[in-house]
Amino acid sequence: MIPLPTDPGPITVKAADFDNDRFLDLVVTNYDGDTTSIFLGYGNGGFKKQIDLLNRPGAKPLGIAIGDINKNNQLDVVVANRNASNVGVFFGQGHEMFSTQTTFSTGIGSTPVGLALGDLNNDNILDLVVTDHENGRLVVFLGTDTGTLTEKAVLVTGHRAESYLVITYDFNKDHRLDIAVGDGD
């Protein structure tokens, strides 16, 4: 195990190649530090650089999704800002650079936690599904090739459901993505 220093409260981690060097890098949301950290990998299990991306103070970032939302051939990082009732996108700009966070509201009083990216409407543009944990809802955003996310639907997951995890996959092989949700604390 190789310890990596992060801001307080690291809670979620995902891996992707952010700098296009064919080595996996890590992205971590720091719940208590209100930051998102990216560690660039050497390819040998070590990491060379930490990039800290700032979330709004008190946002409490949780879930992470990774994909090229604005179609510029750079990976973008989406985080669920639980206490800010929004999702934030850090757009990849190349050369180990990311934009400041662009936020999209998930509704007043919402508690976004889980995220899943996928092309839900078959337009070759990534869309986003967000779990609203304490309200038992899914918020579906349709994407544009410029990186804008537009709320398209709010789906109720059931009485007393506490939606937490979400994935998209074509479970029934009809060439359309389906959504699966995990409930619980």
C-alpha positions as protocol buffer text, in pm:
chain_id: "A"
residue {
  index: 1
  type: MET
  ca { x: 0 y: 0 z: 0 }
}
residue {
  index: 2
  type: ILE
  ca { x: 127 y: 344 z: -96 }
}
residue {
  index: 3
  type: PRO
  ca { x: -23 y: 626 z: 113 }
}
residue {
  index: 4
  type: LEU
  ca { x: -111 y: 945 z: -74 }
}
residue {
  index: 5
  type: PRO
  ca { x: -164 y: 1273 z: 110 }
}
residue {
  index: 6
  type: THR
  ca { x: -503 y: 1428 z: 40 }
}
residue {
  index: 7
  type: ASP
  ca { x: -715 y: 1700 z: 189 }
}
residue {
  index: 8
  type: PRO
  ca { x: -934 y: 1597 z: 485 }
}
residue {
  index: 9
  type: GLY
  ca { x: -1203 y: 1333 z: 441 }
}
residue {
  index: 10
  type: PRO
  ca { x: -1109 y: 1140 z: 125 }
}
residue {
  index: 11
  type: ILE
  ca { x: -1422 y: 941 z: 45 }
}
residue {
  index: 12
  type: THR
  ca { x: -1443 y: 835 z: -321 }
}
residue {
  index: 13
  type: VAL
  ca { x: -1171 y: 734 z: -567 }
}
residue {
  index: 14
  type: LYS
  ca { x: -1174 y: 652 z: -940 }
}
residue {
  index: 15
  type: ALA
  ca { x: -900 y: 584 z: -1194 }
}
residue {
  index: 16
  type: ALA
  ca { x: -852 y: 718 z: -1548 }
}
residue {
  index: 17
  type: ASP
  ca { x: -573 y: 848 z: -1773 }
}
residue {
  index: 18
  type: PHE
  ca { x: -617 y: 1225 z: -1744 }
}
residue {
  index: 19
  type: ASP
  ca { x: -289 y: 1332 z: -1906 }
}
residue {
  index: 20
  type: ASN
  ca { x: -298 y: 1084 z: -2199 }
}
residue {
  index: 21
  type: ASP
  ca { x: 35 y: 921 z: -2110 }
}
residue {
  index: 22
  type: ARG
  ca { x: -118 y: 569 z: -2101 }
}
residue {
  index: 23
  type: PHE
  ca { x: -68 y: 550 z: -1721 }
}
residue {
  index: 24
  type: LEU
  ca { x: -363 y: 544 z: -1485 }
}
residue {
  index: 25
  type: ASP
  ca { x: -415 y: 846 z: -1264 }
}
residue {
  index: 26
  type: LEU
  ca { x: -642 y: 876 z: -959 }
}
residue {
  index: 27
  type: VAL
  ca { x: -914 y: 1124 z: -870 }
}
residue {
  index: 28
  type: VAL
  ca { x: -1033 y: 1154 z: -509 }
}
residue {
  index: 29
  type: THR
  ca { x: -1316 y: 1357 z: -357 }
}
residue {
  index: 30
  type: ASN
  ca { x: -1227 y: 1502 z: -17 }
}
residue {
  index: 31
  type: TYR
  ca { x: -1557 y: 1538 z: 168 }
}
residue {
  index: 32
  type: ASP
  ca { x: -1428 y: 1739 z: 465 }
}
residue {
  index: 33
  type: GLY
  ca { x: -1177 y: 1941 z: 261 }
}
residue {
  index: 34
  type: ASP
  ca { x: -1427 y: 2045 z: -10 }
}
residue {
  index: 35
  type: THR
  ca { x: -1170 y: 1961 z: -277 }
}
residue {
  index: 36
  type: THR
  ca { x: -1116 y: 1707 z: -551 }
}
residue {
  index: 37
  type: SER
  ca { x: -759 y: 1578 z: -589 }
}
residue {
  index: 38
  type: ILE
  ca { x: -599 y: 1429 z: -897 }
}
residue {
  index: 39
  type: PHE
  ca { x: -283 y: 1220 z: -867 }
}
residue {
  index: 40
  type: LEU
  ca { x: -93 y: 1168 z: -1192 }
}
residue {
  index: 41
  type: GLY
  ca { x: 53 y: 819 z: -1221 }
}
residue {
  index: 42
  type: TYR
  ca { x: 405 y: 714 z: -1318 }
}
residue {
  index: 43
  type: GLY
  ca { x: 282 y: 376 z: -1439 }
}
residue {
  index: 44
  type: ASN
  ca { x: 483 y: 187 z: -1175 }
}
residue {
  index: 45
  type: GLY
  ca { x: 240 y: 227 z: -885 }
}
residue {
  index: 46
  type: GLY
  ca { x: 376 y: 569 z: -789 }
}
residue {
  index: 47
  type: PHE
  ca { x: 225 y: 910 z: -841 }
}
residue {
  index: 48
  type: LYS
  ca { x: 414 y: 1224 z: -938 }
}
residue {
  index: 49
  type: LYS
  ca { x: 185 y: 1518 z: -887 }
}
residue {
  index: 50
  type: GLN
  ca { x: -125 y: 1616 z: -698 }
}
residue {
  index: 51
  type: ILE
  ca { x: -362 y: 1864 z: -855 }
}
residue {
  index: 52
  type: ASP
  ca { x: -622 y: 2008 z: -616 }
}
residue {
  index: 53
  type: LEU
  ca { x: -948 y: 2129 z: -766 }
}
residue {
  index: 54
  type: LEU
  ca { x: -1165 y: 2352 z: -547 }
}
residue {
  index: 55
  type: ASN
  ca { x: -1528 y: 2281 z: -473 }
}
residue {
  index: 56
  type: ARG
  ca { x: -1742 y: 2548 z: -309 }
}
residue {
  index: 57
  type: PRO
  ca { x: -1683 y: 2574 z: 69 }
}
residue {
  index: 58
  type: GLY
  ca { x: -1927 y: 2344 z: 248 }
}
residue {
  index: 59
  type: ALA
  ca { x: -2013 y: 2154 z: -73 }
}
residue {
  index: 60
  type: LYS
  ca { x: -1908 y: 1813 z: 69 }
}
residue {
  index: 61
  type: PRO
  ca { x: -1815 y: 1640 z: -262 }
}
residue {
  index: 62
  type: LEU
  ca { x: -1895 y: 1268 z: -279 }
}
residue {
  index: 63
  type: GLY
  ca { x: -1955 y: 1078 z: -603 }
}
residue {
  index: 64
  type: ILE
  ca { x: -1732 y: 1094 z: -909 }
}
residue {
  index: 65
  type: ALA
  ca { x: -1796 y: 1033 z: -1279 }
}
residue {
  index: 66
  type: ILE
  ca { x: -1535 y: 1063 z: -1552 }
}
residue {
  index: 67
  type: GLY
  ca { x: -1587 y: 1123 z: -1924 }
}
residue {
  index: 68
  type: ASP
  ca { x: -1536 y: 1367 z: -2209 }
}
residue {
  index: 69
  type: ILE
  ca { x: -1850 y: 1574 z: -2160 }
}
residue {
  index: 70
  type: ASN
  ca { x: -1761 y: 1865 z: -2390 }
}
residue {
  index: 71
  type: LYS
  ca { x: -1608 y: 1647 z: -2663 }
}
residue {
  index: 72
  type: ASN
  ca { x: -1263 y: 1811 z: -2664 }
}
residue {
  index: 73
  type: ASN
  ca { x: -1076 y: 1478 z: -2635 }
}
residue {
  index: 74
  type: GLN
  ca { x: -986 y: 1550 z: -2271 }
}
residue {
  index: 75
  type: LEU
  ca { x: -1141 y: 1372 z: -1973 }
}
residue {
  index: 76
  type: ASP
  ca { x: -1364 y: 1580 z: -1749 }
}
residue {
  index: 77
  type: VAL
  ca { x: -1439 y: 1514 z: -1381 }
}
residue {
  index: 78
  type: VAL
  ca { x: -1795 y: 1536 z: -1248 }
}
residue {
  index: 79
  type: VAL
  ca { x: -1850 y: 1544 z: -871 }
}
residue {
  index: 80
  type: ALA
  ca { x: -2168 y: 1529 z: -664 }
}
residue {
  index: 81
  type: ASN
  ca { x: -2168 y: 1823 z: -422 }
}
residue {
  index: 82
  type: ARG
  ca { x: -2397 y: 1677 z: -155 }
}
residue {
  index: 83
  type: ASN
  ca { x: -2448 y: 1984 z: 65 }
}
residue {
  index: 84
  type: ALA
  ca { x: -2459 y: 2232 z: -225 }
}
residue {
  index: 85
  type: SER
  ca { x: -2747 y: 2057 z: -408 }
}
residue {
  index: 86
  type: ASN
  ca { x: -2556 y: 2047 z: -734 }
}
residue {
  index: 87
  type: VAL
  ca { x: -2310 y: 1859 z: -949 }
}
residue {
  index: 88
  type: GLY
  ca { x: -1988 y: 2024 z: -1053 }
}
residue {
  index: 89
  type: VAL
  ca { x: -1784 y: 1965 z: -1366 }
}
residue {
  index: 90
  type: PHE
  ca { x: -1412 y: 2027 z: -1392 }
}
residue {
  index: 91
  type: PHE
  ca { x: -1347 y: 2034 z: -1766 }
}
residue {
  index: 92
  type: GLY
  ca { x: -1016 y: 1882 z: -1876 }
}
residue {
  index: 93
  type: GLN
  ca { x: -810 y: 2131 z: -2074 }
}
residue {
  index: 94
  type: GLY
  ca { x: -500 y: 1924 z: -2147 }
}
residue {
  index: 95
  type: HIS
  ca { x: -147 y: 1973 z: -2015 }
}
residue {
  index: 96
  type: GLU
  ca { x: -259 y: 1864 z: -1666 }
}
residue {
  index: 97
  type: MET
  ca { x: -501 y: 2159 z: -1645 }
}
residue {
  index: 98
  type: PHE
  ca { x: -869 y: 2168 z: -1547 }
}
residue {
  index: 99
  type: SER
  ca { x: -1126 y: 2447 z: -1552 }
}
residue {
  index: 100
  type: THR
  ca { x: -1277 y: 2591 z: -1240 }
}
residue {
  index: 101
  type: GLN
  ca { x: -1591 y: 2407 z: -1142 }
}
residue {
  index: 102
  type: THR
  ca { x: -1906 y: 2466 z: -1345 }
}
residue {
  index: 103
  type: THR
  ca { x: -2213 y: 2367 z: -1144 }
}
residue {
  index: 104
  type: PHE
  ca { x: -2556 y: 2238 z: -1240 }
}
residue {
  index: 105
  type: SER
  ca { x: -2837 y: 2241 z: -983 }
}
residue {
  index: 106
  type: THR
  ca { x: -2999 y: 1913 z: -881 }
}
residue {
  index: 107
  type: GLY
  ca { x: -3287 y: 2097 z: -711 }
}
residue {
  index: 108
  type: ILE
  ca { x: -3340 y: 2289 z: -389 }
}
residue {
  index: 109
  type: GLY
  ca { x: -3295 y: 2060 z: -90 }
}
residue {
  index: 110
  type: SER
  ca { x: -3149 y: 1778 z: -299 }
}
residue {
  index: 111
  type: THR
  ca { x: -2861 y: 1563 z: -175 }
}
residue {
  index: 112
  type: PRO
  ca { x: -2670 y: 1439 z: -481 }
}
residue {
  index: 113
  type: VAL
  ca { x: -2446 y: 1141 z: -408 }
}
residue {
  index: 114
  type: GLY
  ca { x: -2409 y: 891 z: -693 }
}
residue {
  index: 115
  type: LEU
  ca { x: -2327 y: 970 z: -1056 }
}
residue {
  index: 116
  type: ALA
  ca { x: -2331 y: 779 z: -1383 }
}
residue {
  index: 117
  type: LEU
  ca { x: -2241 y: 902 z: -1730 }
}
residue {
  index: 118
  type: GLY
  ca { x: -2376 y: 740 z: -2045 }
}
residue {
  index: 119
  type: ASP
  ca { x: -2543 y: 822 z: -2375 }
}
residue {
  index: 120
  type: LEU
  ca { x: -2905 y: 781 z: -2269 }
}
residue {
  index: 121
  type: ASN
  ca { x: -3069 y: 920 z: -2585 }
}
residue {
  index: 122
  type: ASN
  ca { x: -2828 y: 775 z: -2846 }
}
residue {
  index: 123
  type: ASP
  ca { x: -2703 y: 1111 z: -2975 }
}
residue {
  index: 124
  type: ASN
  ca { x: -2333 y: 1027 z: -2917 }
}
residue {
  index: 125
  type: ILE
  ca { x: -2315 y: 1282 z: -2633 }
}
residue {
  index: 126
  type: LEU
  ca { x: -2272 y: 1187 z: -2268 }
}
residue {
  index: 127
  type: ASP
  ca { x: -2569 y: 1237 z: -2037 }
}
residue {
  index: 128
  type: LEU
  ca { x: -2567 y: 1227 z: -1656 }
}
residue {
  index: 129
  type: VAL
  ca { x: -2778 y: 1045 z: -1397 }
}
residue {
  index: 130
  type: VAL
  ca { x: -2758 y: 1171 z: -1038 }
}
residue {
  index: 131
  type: THR
  ca { x: -2896 y: 1005 z: -725 }
}
residue {
  index: 132
  type: ASP
  ca { x: -3075 y: 1239 z: -484 }
}
residue {
  index: 133
  type: HIS
  ca { x: -3007 y: 1029 z: -176 }
}
residue {
  index: 134
  type: GLU
  ca { x: -3239 y: 1169 z: 89 }
}
residue {
  index: 135
  type: ASN
  ca { x: -3530 y: 1238 z: -146 }
}
residue {
  index: 136
  type: GLY
  ca { x: -3539 y: 901 z: -325 }
}
residue {
  index: 137
  type: ARG
  ca { x: -3503 y: 1049 z: -672 }
}
residue {
  index: 138
  type: LEU
  ca { x: -3288 y: 1034 z: -981 }
}
residue {
  index: 139
  type: VAL
  ca { x: -3215 y: 1355 z: -1170 }
}
residue {
  index: 140
  type: VAL
  ca { x: -3141 y: 1297 z: -1539 }
}
residue {
  index: 141
  type: PHE
  ca { x: -2943 y: 1556 z: -1734 }
}
residue {
  index: 142
  type: LEU
  ca { x: -2901 y: 1545 z: -2111 }
}
residue {
  index: 143
  type: GLY
  ca { x: -2567 y: 1665 z: -2239 }
}
residue {
  index: 144
  type: THR
  ca { x: -2466 y: 1885 z: -2531 }
}
residue {
  index: 145
  type: ASP
  ca { x: -2139 y: 1873 z: -2721 }
}
residue {
  index: 146
  type: THR
  ca { x: -2036 y: 2201 z: -2553 }
}
residue {
  index: 147
  type: GLY
  ca { x: -2052 y: 2049 z: -2205 }
}
residue {
  index: 148
  type: THR
  ca { x: -2384 y: 2196 z: -2094 }
}
residue {
  index: 149
  type: LEU
  ca { x: -2612 y: 1967 z: -1895 }
}
residue {
  index: 150
  type: THR
  ca { x: -2987 y: 2026 z: -1912 }
}
residue {
  index: 151
  type: GLU
  ca { x: -3224 y: 1866 z: -1663 }
}
residue {
  index: 152
  type: LYS
  ca { x: -3457 y: 1642 z: -1860 }
}
residue {
  index: 153
  type: ALA
  ca { x: -3635 y: 1426 z: -1604 }
}
residue {
  index: 154
  type: VAL
  ca { x: -3674 y: 1356 z: -1235 }
}
residue {
  index: 155
  type: LEU
  ca { x: -3752 y: 991 z: -1159 }
}
residue {
  index: 156
  type: VAL
  ca { x: -3884 y: 871 z: -824 }
}
residue {
  index: 157
  type: THR
  ca { x: -3711 y: 555 z: -703 }
}
residue {
  index: 158
  type: GLY
  ca { x: -3977 y: 451 z: -452 }
}
residue {
  index: 159
  type: HIS
  ca { x: -4125 y: 513 z: -110 }
}
residue {
  index: 160
  type: ARG
  ca { x: -3853 y: 554 z: 155 }
}
residue {
  index: 161
  type: ALA
  ca { x: -3585 y: 473 z: -102 }
}
residue {
  index: 162
  type: GLU
  ca { x: -3250 y: 632 z: -31 }
}
residue {
  index: 163
  type: SER
  ca { x: -3084 y: 621 z: -372 }
}
residue {
  index: 164
  type: TYR
  ca { x: -2709 y: 602 z: -336 }
}
residue {
  index: 165
  type: LEU
  ca { x: -2534 y: 420 z: -620 }
}
residue {
  index: 166
  type: VAL
  ca { x: -2624 y: 431 z: -988 }
}
residue {
  index: 167
  type: ILE
  ca { x: -2496 y: 275 z: -1310 }
}
residue {
  index: 168
  type: THR
  ca { x: -2605 y: 280 z: -1673 }
}
residue {
  index: 169
  type: TYR
  ca { x: -2588 y: -29 z: -1891 }
}
residue {
  index: 170
  type: ASP
  ca { x: -2790 y: -193 z: -2169 }
}
residue {
  index: 171
  type: PHE
  ca { x: -2924 y: -477 z: -1952 }
}
residue {
  index: 172
  type: ASN
  ca { x: -3193 y: -597 z: -2194 }
}
residue {
  index: 173
  type: LYS
  ca { x: -2986 y: -560 z: -2514 }
}
residue {
  index: 174
  type: ASP
  ca { x: -3227 y: -319 z: -2686 }
}
residue {
  index: 175
  type: HIS
  ca { x: -2946 y: -76 z: -2777 }
}
residue {
  index: 176
  type: ARG
  ca { x: -3066 y: 176 z: -2516 }
}
residue {
  index: 177
  type: LEU
  ca { x: -2899 y: 233 z: -2182 }
}
residue {
  index: 178
  type: ASP
  ca { x: -3091 y: 131 z: -1873 }
}
residue {
  index: 179
  type: ILE
  ca { x: -3042 y: 271 z: -1522 }
}
residue {
  index: 180
  type: ALA
  ca { x: -2982 y: 59 z: -1212 }
}
residue {
  index: 181
  type: VAL
  ca { x: -2994 y: 214 z: -864 }
}
residue {
  index: 182
  type: GLY
  ca { x: -2870 y: 92 z: -526 }
}
residue {
  index: 183
  type: ASP
  ca { x: -3046 y: 218 z: -215 }
}
residue {
  index: 184
  type: GLY
  ca { x: -2920 y: 247 z: 141 }
}
residue {
  index: 185
  type: ASP
  ca { x: -2698 y: 435 z: 379 }
}
